[in-house]
Short mmCIF file of N, CA and C in Angstrom, two decimals:
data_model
loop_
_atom_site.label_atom_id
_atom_site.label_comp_id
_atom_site.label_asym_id
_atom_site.label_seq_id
_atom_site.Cartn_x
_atom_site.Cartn_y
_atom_site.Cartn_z
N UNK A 428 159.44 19.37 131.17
CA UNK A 428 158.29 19.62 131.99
C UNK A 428 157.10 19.89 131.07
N UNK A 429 155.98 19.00 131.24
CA UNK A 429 154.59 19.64 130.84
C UNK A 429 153.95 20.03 131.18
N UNK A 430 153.09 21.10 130.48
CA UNK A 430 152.30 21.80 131.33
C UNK A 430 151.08 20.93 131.50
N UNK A 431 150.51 21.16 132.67
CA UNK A 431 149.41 20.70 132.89
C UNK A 431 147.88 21.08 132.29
N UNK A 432 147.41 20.26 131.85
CA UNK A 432 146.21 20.59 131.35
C UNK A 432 144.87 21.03 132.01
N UNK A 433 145.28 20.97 133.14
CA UNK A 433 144.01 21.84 134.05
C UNK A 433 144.62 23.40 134.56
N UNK A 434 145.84 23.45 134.57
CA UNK A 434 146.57 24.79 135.04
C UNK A 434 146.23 25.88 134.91
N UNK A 435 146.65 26.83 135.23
CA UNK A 435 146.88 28.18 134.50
C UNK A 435 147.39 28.20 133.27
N UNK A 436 148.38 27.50 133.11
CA UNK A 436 149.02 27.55 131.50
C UNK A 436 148.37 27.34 130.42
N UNK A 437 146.98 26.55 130.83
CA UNK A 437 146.23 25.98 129.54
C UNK A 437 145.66 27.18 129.07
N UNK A 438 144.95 28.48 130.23
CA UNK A 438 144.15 29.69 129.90
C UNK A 438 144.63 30.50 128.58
N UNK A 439 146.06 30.54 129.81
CA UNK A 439 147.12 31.84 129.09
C UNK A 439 147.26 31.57 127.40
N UNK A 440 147.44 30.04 127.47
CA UNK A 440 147.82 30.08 125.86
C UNK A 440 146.58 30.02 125.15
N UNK A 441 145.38 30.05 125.65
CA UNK A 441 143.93 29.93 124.46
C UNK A 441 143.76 31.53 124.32
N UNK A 442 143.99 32.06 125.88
CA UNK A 442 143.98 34.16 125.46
C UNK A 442 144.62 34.34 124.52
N UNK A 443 145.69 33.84 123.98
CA UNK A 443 146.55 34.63 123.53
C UNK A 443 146.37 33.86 121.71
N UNK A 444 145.60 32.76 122.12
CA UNK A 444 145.39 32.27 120.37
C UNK A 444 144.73 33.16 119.75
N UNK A 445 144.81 33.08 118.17
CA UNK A 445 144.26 34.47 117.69
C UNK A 445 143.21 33.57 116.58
N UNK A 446 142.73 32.33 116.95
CA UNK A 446 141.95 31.19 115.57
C UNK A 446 141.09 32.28 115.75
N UNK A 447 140.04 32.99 114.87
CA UNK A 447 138.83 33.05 114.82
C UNK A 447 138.89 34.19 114.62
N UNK A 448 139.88 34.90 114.77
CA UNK A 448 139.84 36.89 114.63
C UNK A 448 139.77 37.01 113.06
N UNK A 449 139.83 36.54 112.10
CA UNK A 449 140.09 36.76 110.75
C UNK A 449 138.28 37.03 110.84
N UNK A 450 137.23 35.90 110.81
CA UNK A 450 136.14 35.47 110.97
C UNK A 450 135.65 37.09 111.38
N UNK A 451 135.88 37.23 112.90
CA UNK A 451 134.93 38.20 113.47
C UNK A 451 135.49 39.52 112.23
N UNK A 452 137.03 39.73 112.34
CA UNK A 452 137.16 41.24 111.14
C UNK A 452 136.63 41.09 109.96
N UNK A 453 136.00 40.50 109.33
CA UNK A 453 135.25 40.13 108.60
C UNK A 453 133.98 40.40 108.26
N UNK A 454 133.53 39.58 110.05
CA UNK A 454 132.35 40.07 109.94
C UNK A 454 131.70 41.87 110.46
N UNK A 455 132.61 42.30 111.05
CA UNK A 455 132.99 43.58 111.16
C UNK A 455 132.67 44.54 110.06
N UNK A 456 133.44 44.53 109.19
CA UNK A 456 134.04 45.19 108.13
C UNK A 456 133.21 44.97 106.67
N UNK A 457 132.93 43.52 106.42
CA UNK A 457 132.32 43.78 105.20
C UNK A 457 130.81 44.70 105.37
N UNK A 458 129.79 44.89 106.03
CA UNK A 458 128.60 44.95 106.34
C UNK A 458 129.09 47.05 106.32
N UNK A 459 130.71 47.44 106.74
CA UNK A 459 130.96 48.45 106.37
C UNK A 459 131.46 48.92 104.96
N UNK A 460 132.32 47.70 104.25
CA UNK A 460 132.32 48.16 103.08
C UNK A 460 131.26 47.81 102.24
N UNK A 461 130.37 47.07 102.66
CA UNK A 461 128.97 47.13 102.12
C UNK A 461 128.38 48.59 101.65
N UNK A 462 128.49 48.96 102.77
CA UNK A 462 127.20 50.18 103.19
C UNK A 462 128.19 51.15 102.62
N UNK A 463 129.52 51.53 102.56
CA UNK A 463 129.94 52.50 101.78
C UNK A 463 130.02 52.21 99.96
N UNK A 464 130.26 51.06 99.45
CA UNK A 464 129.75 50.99 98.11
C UNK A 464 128.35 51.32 98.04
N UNK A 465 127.40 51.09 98.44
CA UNK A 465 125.83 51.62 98.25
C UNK A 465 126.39 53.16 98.18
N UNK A 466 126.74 53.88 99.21
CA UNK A 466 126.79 55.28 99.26
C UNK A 466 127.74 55.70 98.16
N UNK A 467 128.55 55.05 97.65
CA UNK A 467 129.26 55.43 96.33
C UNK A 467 128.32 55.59 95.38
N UNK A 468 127.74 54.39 95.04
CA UNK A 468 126.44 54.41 94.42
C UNK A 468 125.21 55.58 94.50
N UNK A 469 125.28 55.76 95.44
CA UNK A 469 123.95 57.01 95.40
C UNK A 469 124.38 58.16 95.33
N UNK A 470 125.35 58.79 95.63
CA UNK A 470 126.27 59.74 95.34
C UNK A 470 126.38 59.30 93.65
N UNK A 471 127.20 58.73 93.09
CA UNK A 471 127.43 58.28 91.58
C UNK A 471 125.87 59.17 91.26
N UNK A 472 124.67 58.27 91.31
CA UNK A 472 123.59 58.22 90.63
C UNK A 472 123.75 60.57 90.92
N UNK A 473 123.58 60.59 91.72
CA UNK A 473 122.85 62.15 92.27
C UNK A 473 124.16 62.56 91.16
N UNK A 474 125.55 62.33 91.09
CA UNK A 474 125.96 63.55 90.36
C UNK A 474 125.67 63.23 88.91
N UNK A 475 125.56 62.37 88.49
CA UNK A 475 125.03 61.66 86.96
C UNK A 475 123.88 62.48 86.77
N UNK A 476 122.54 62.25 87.51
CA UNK A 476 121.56 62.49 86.98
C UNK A 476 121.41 64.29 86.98
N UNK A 477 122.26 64.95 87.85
CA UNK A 477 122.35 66.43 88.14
C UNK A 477 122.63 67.00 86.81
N UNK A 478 123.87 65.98 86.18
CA UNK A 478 124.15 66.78 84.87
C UNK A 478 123.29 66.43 83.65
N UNK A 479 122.78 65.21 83.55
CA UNK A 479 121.90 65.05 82.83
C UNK A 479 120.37 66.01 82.77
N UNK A 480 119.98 66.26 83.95
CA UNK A 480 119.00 67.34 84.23
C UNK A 480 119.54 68.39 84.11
N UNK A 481 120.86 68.80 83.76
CA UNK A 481 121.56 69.94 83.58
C UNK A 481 121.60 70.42 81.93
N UNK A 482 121.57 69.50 81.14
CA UNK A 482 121.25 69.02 80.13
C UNK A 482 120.26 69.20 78.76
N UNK A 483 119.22 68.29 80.33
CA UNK A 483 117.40 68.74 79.85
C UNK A 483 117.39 70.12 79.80
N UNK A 484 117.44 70.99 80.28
CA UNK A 484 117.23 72.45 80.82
C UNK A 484 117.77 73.12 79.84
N UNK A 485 119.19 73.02 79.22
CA UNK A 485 119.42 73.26 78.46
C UNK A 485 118.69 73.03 76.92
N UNK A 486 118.75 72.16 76.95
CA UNK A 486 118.07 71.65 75.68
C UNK A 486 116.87 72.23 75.54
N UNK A 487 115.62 72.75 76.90
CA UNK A 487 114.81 73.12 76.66
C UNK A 487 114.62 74.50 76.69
N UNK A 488 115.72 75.15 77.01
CA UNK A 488 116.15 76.50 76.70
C UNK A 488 116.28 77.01 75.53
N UNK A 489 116.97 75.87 74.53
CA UNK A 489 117.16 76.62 73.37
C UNK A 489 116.01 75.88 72.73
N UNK A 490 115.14 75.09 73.26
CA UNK A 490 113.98 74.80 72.16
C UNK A 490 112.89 76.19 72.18
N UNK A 491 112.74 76.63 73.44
CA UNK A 491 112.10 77.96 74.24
C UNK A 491 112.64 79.31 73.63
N UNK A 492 113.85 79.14 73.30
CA UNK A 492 114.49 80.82 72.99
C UNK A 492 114.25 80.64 70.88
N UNK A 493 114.15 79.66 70.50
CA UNK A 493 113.93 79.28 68.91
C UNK A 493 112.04 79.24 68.43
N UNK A 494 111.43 79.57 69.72
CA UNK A 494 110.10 79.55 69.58
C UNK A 494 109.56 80.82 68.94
N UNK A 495 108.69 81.27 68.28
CA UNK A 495 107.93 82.91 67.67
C UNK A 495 106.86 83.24 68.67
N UNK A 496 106.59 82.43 69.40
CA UNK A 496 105.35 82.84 70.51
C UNK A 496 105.57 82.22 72.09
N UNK A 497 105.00 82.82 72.67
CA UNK A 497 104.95 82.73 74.40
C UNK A 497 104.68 81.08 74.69
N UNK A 498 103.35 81.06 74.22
CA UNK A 498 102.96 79.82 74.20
C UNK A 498 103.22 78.65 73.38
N UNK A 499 103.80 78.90 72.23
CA UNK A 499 104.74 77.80 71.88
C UNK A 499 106.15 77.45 72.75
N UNK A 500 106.61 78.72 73.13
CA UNK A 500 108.15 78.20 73.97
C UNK A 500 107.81 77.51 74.66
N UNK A 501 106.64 78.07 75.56
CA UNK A 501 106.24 77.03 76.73
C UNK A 501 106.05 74.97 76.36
N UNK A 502 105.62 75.09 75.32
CA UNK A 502 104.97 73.93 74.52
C UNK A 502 106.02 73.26 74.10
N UNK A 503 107.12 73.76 73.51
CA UNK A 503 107.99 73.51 73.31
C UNK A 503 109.20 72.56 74.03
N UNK A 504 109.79 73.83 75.24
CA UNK A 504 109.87 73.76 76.55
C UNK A 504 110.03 72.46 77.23
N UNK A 505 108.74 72.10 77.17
CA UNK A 505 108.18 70.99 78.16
C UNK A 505 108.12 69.46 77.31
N UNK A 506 107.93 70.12 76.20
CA UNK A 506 108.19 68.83 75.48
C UNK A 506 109.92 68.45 74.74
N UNK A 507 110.78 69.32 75.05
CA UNK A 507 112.33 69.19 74.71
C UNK A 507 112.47 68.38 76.26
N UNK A 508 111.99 68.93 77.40
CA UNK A 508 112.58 68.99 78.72
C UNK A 508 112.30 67.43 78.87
N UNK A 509 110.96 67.07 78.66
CA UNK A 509 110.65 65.45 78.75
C UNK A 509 111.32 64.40 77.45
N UNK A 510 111.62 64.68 76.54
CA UNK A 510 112.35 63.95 75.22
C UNK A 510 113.57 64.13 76.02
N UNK A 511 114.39 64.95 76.30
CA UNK A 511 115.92 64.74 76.76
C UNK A 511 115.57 63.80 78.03
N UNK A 512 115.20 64.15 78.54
CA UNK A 512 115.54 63.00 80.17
C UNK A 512 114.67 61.84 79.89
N UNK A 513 114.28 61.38 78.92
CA UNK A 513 113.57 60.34 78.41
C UNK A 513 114.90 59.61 77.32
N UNK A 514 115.65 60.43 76.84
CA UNK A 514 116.57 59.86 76.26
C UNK A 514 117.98 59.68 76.43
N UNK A 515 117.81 60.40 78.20
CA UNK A 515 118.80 60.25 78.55
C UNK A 515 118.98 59.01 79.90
N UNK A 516 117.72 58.35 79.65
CA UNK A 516 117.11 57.56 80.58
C UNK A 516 117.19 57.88 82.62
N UNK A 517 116.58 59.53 82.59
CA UNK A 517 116.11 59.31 83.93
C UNK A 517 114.74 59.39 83.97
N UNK A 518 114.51 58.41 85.14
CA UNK A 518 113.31 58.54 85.27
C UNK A 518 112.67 59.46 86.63
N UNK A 519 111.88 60.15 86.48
CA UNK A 519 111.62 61.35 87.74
C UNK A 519 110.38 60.37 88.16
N UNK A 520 110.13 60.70 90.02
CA UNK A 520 109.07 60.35 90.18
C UNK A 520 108.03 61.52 90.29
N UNK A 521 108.62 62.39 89.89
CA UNK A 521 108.01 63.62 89.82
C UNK A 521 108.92 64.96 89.10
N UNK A 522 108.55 65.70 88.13
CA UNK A 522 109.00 66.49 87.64
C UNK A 522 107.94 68.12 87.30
N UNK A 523 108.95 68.72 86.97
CA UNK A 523 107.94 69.89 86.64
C UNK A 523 108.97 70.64 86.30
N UNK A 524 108.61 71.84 85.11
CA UNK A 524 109.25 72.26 83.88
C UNK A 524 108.51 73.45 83.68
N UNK A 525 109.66 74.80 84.53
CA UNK A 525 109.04 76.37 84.57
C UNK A 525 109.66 77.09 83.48
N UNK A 526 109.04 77.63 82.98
CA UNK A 526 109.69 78.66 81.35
C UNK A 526 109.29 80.12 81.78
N UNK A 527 110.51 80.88 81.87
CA UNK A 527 110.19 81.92 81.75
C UNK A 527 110.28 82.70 79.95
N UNK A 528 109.46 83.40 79.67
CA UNK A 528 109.27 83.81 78.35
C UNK A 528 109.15 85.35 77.91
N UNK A 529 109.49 85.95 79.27
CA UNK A 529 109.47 87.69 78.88
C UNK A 529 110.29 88.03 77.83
N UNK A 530 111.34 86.69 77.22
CA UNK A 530 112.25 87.73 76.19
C UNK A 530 111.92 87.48 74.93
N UNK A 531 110.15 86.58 74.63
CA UNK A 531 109.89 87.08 73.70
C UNK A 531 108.82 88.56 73.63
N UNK A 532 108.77 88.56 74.07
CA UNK A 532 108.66 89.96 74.16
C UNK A 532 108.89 91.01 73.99
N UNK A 533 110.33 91.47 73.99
CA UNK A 533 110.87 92.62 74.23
C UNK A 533 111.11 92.90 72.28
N UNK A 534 111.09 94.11 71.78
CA UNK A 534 111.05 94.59 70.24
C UNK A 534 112.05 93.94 69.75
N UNK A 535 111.73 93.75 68.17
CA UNK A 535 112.75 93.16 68.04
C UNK A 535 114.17 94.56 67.79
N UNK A 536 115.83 93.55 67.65
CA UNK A 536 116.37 94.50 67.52
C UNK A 536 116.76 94.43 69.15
N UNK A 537 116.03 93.72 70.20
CA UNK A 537 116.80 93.88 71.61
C UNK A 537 116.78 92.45 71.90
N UNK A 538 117.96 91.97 72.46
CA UNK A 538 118.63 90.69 72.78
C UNK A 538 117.61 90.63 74.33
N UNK A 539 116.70 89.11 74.29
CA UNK A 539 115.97 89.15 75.05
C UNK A 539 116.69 87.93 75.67
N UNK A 540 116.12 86.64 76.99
CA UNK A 540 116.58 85.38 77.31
C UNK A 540 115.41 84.42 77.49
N UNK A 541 115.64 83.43 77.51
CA UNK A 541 114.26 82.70 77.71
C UNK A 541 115.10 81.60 78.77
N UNK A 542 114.49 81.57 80.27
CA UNK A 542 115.17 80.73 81.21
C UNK A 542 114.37 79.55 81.54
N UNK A 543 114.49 78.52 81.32
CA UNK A 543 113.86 77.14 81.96
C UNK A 543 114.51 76.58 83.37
N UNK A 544 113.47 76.74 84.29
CA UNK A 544 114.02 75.45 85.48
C UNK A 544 113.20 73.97 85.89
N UNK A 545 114.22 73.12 85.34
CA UNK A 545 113.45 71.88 85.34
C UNK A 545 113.92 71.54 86.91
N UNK A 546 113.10 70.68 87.90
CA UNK A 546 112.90 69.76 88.75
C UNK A 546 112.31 68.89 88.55
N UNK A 547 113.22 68.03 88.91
CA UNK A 547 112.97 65.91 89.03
C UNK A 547 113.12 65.88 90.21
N UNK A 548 112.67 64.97 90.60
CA UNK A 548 112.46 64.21 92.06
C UNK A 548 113.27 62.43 91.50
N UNK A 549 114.47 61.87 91.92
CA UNK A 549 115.13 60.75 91.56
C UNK A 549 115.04 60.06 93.02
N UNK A 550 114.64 59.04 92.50
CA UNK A 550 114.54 57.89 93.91
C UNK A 550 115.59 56.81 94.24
N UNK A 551 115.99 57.18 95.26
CA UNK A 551 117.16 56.38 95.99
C UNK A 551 116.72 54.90 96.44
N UNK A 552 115.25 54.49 96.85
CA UNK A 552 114.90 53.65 97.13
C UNK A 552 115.32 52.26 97.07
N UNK A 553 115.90 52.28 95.42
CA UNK A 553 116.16 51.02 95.23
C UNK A 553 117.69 50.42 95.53
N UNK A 554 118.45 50.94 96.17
CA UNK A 554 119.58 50.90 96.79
C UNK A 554 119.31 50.32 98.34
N UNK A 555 118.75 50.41 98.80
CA UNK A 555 118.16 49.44 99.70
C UNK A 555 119.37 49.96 101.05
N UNK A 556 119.70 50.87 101.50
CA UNK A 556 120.70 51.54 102.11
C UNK A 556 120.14 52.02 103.21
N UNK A 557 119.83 51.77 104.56
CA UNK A 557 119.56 52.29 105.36
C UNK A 557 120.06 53.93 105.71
N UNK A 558 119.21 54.28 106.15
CA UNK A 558 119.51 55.92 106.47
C UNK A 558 119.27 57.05 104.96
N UNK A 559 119.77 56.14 103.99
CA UNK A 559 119.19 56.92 102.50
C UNK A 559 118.15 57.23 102.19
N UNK A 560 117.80 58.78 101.83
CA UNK A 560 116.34 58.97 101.54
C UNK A 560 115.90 58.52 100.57
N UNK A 561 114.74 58.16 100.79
CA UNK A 561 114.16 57.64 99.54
C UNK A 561 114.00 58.39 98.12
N UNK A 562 114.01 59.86 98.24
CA UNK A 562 114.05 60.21 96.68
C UNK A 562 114.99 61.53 97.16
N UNK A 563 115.71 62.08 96.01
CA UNK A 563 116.23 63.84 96.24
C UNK A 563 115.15 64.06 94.78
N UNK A 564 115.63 65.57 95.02
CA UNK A 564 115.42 66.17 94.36
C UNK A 564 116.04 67.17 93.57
N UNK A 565 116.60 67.05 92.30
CA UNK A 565 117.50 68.05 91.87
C UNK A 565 116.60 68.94 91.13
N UNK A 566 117.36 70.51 90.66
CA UNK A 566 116.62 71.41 90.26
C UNK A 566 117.93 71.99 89.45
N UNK A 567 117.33 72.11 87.79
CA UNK A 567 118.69 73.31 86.80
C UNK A 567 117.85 73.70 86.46
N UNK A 568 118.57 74.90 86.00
CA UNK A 568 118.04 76.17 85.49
C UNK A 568 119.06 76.49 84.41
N UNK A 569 118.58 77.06 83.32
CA UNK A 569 119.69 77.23 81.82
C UNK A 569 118.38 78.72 81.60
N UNK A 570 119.40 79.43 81.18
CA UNK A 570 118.80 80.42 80.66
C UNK A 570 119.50 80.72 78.37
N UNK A 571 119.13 80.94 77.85
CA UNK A 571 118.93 80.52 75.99
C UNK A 571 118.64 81.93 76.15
N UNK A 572 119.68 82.83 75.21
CA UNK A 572 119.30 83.94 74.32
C UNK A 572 118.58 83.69 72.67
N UNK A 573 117.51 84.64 73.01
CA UNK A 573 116.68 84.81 71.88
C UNK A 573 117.25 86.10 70.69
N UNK A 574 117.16 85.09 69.72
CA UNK A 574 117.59 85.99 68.62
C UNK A 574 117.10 87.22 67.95
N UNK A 575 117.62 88.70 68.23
CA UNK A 575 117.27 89.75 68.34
C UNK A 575 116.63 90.08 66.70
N UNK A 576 117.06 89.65 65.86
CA UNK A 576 116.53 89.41 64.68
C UNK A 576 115.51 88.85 64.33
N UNK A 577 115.19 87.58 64.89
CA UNK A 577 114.25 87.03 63.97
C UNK A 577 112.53 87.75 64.69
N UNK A 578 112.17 87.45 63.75
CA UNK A 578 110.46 87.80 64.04
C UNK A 578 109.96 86.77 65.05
N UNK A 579 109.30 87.81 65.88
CA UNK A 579 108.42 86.81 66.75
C UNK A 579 107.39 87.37 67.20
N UNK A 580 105.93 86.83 67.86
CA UNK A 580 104.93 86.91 68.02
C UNK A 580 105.29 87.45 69.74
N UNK A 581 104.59 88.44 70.14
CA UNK A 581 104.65 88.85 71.71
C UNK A 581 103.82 88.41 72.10
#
């Protein structure tokens, strides 16, 4: 017996064909593992550049705590804080580089600190990721003991 080609039977067996489902999960799915590699990616970049700005701060801590005057740490400071993230290739679209300097100050003979907090502003933009902000902003802070010995200018 054949089935007839105008029947019911012809329906049942095209419902139940599966040609074309590979196609649509496909198109489903990549456009999701799309969009979660980008977010790997911007995540990646934010914890990379966190420690690298973790880094700068440092670095400009102990350029700040090795200074003899207020206004050299500061000078200092800002110019360690921009050489490290310049050589550590981030680029900020905005930064700014706070020194605290009360511990040159204190007599010598007393263990003083000199604390830097650098903020960068890093732009997500170019990930092209819907819903991603266009820039964060990370912020470290390193605090550098100053050497109770050496001479310095208050």
């Amino acid at each position: 017996m054949t089935d007839n080609p105008t029947g019911p039977g012809r329906w049942t067996s095209r419902l139940r064909d599966d040609r074309g489902s590979e196609t649509i999960a496909a198109a489903i799915v990549t456009p999701l593992l799309l969009m979660l590699l980008c977010m790997a990616i911007a995540g990646g970049r934010i914890v990379t550049s966190g420690a690298k700005i973790d880094a700068a701060a440092e670095d400009a801590a102990r350029a700040a705590s090795i200074s003899r005057t207020q206004s050299g740490a500061q000078a200092e400071a800002s110019a360690a804080a921009a050489r490290s993230l310049d050589d550590q290739g981030i680029r900020c679209a905005s930064s700014s580089t706070s020194v605290d300097t009360a511990g040159l100050a204190v007599p010598l003979g007393e263990v003083g600190t000199v604390t830097v907090t650098i903020s960068c502003t890093v732009t997500m933009s170019d990930l092209l990721l819907p819903g991603v902000p266009g820039s964060k902003t990370l912020t470290s802070r390193f605090t550098s003991v100053v050497d109770a010995y050496r001479s310095r200018e208050g």
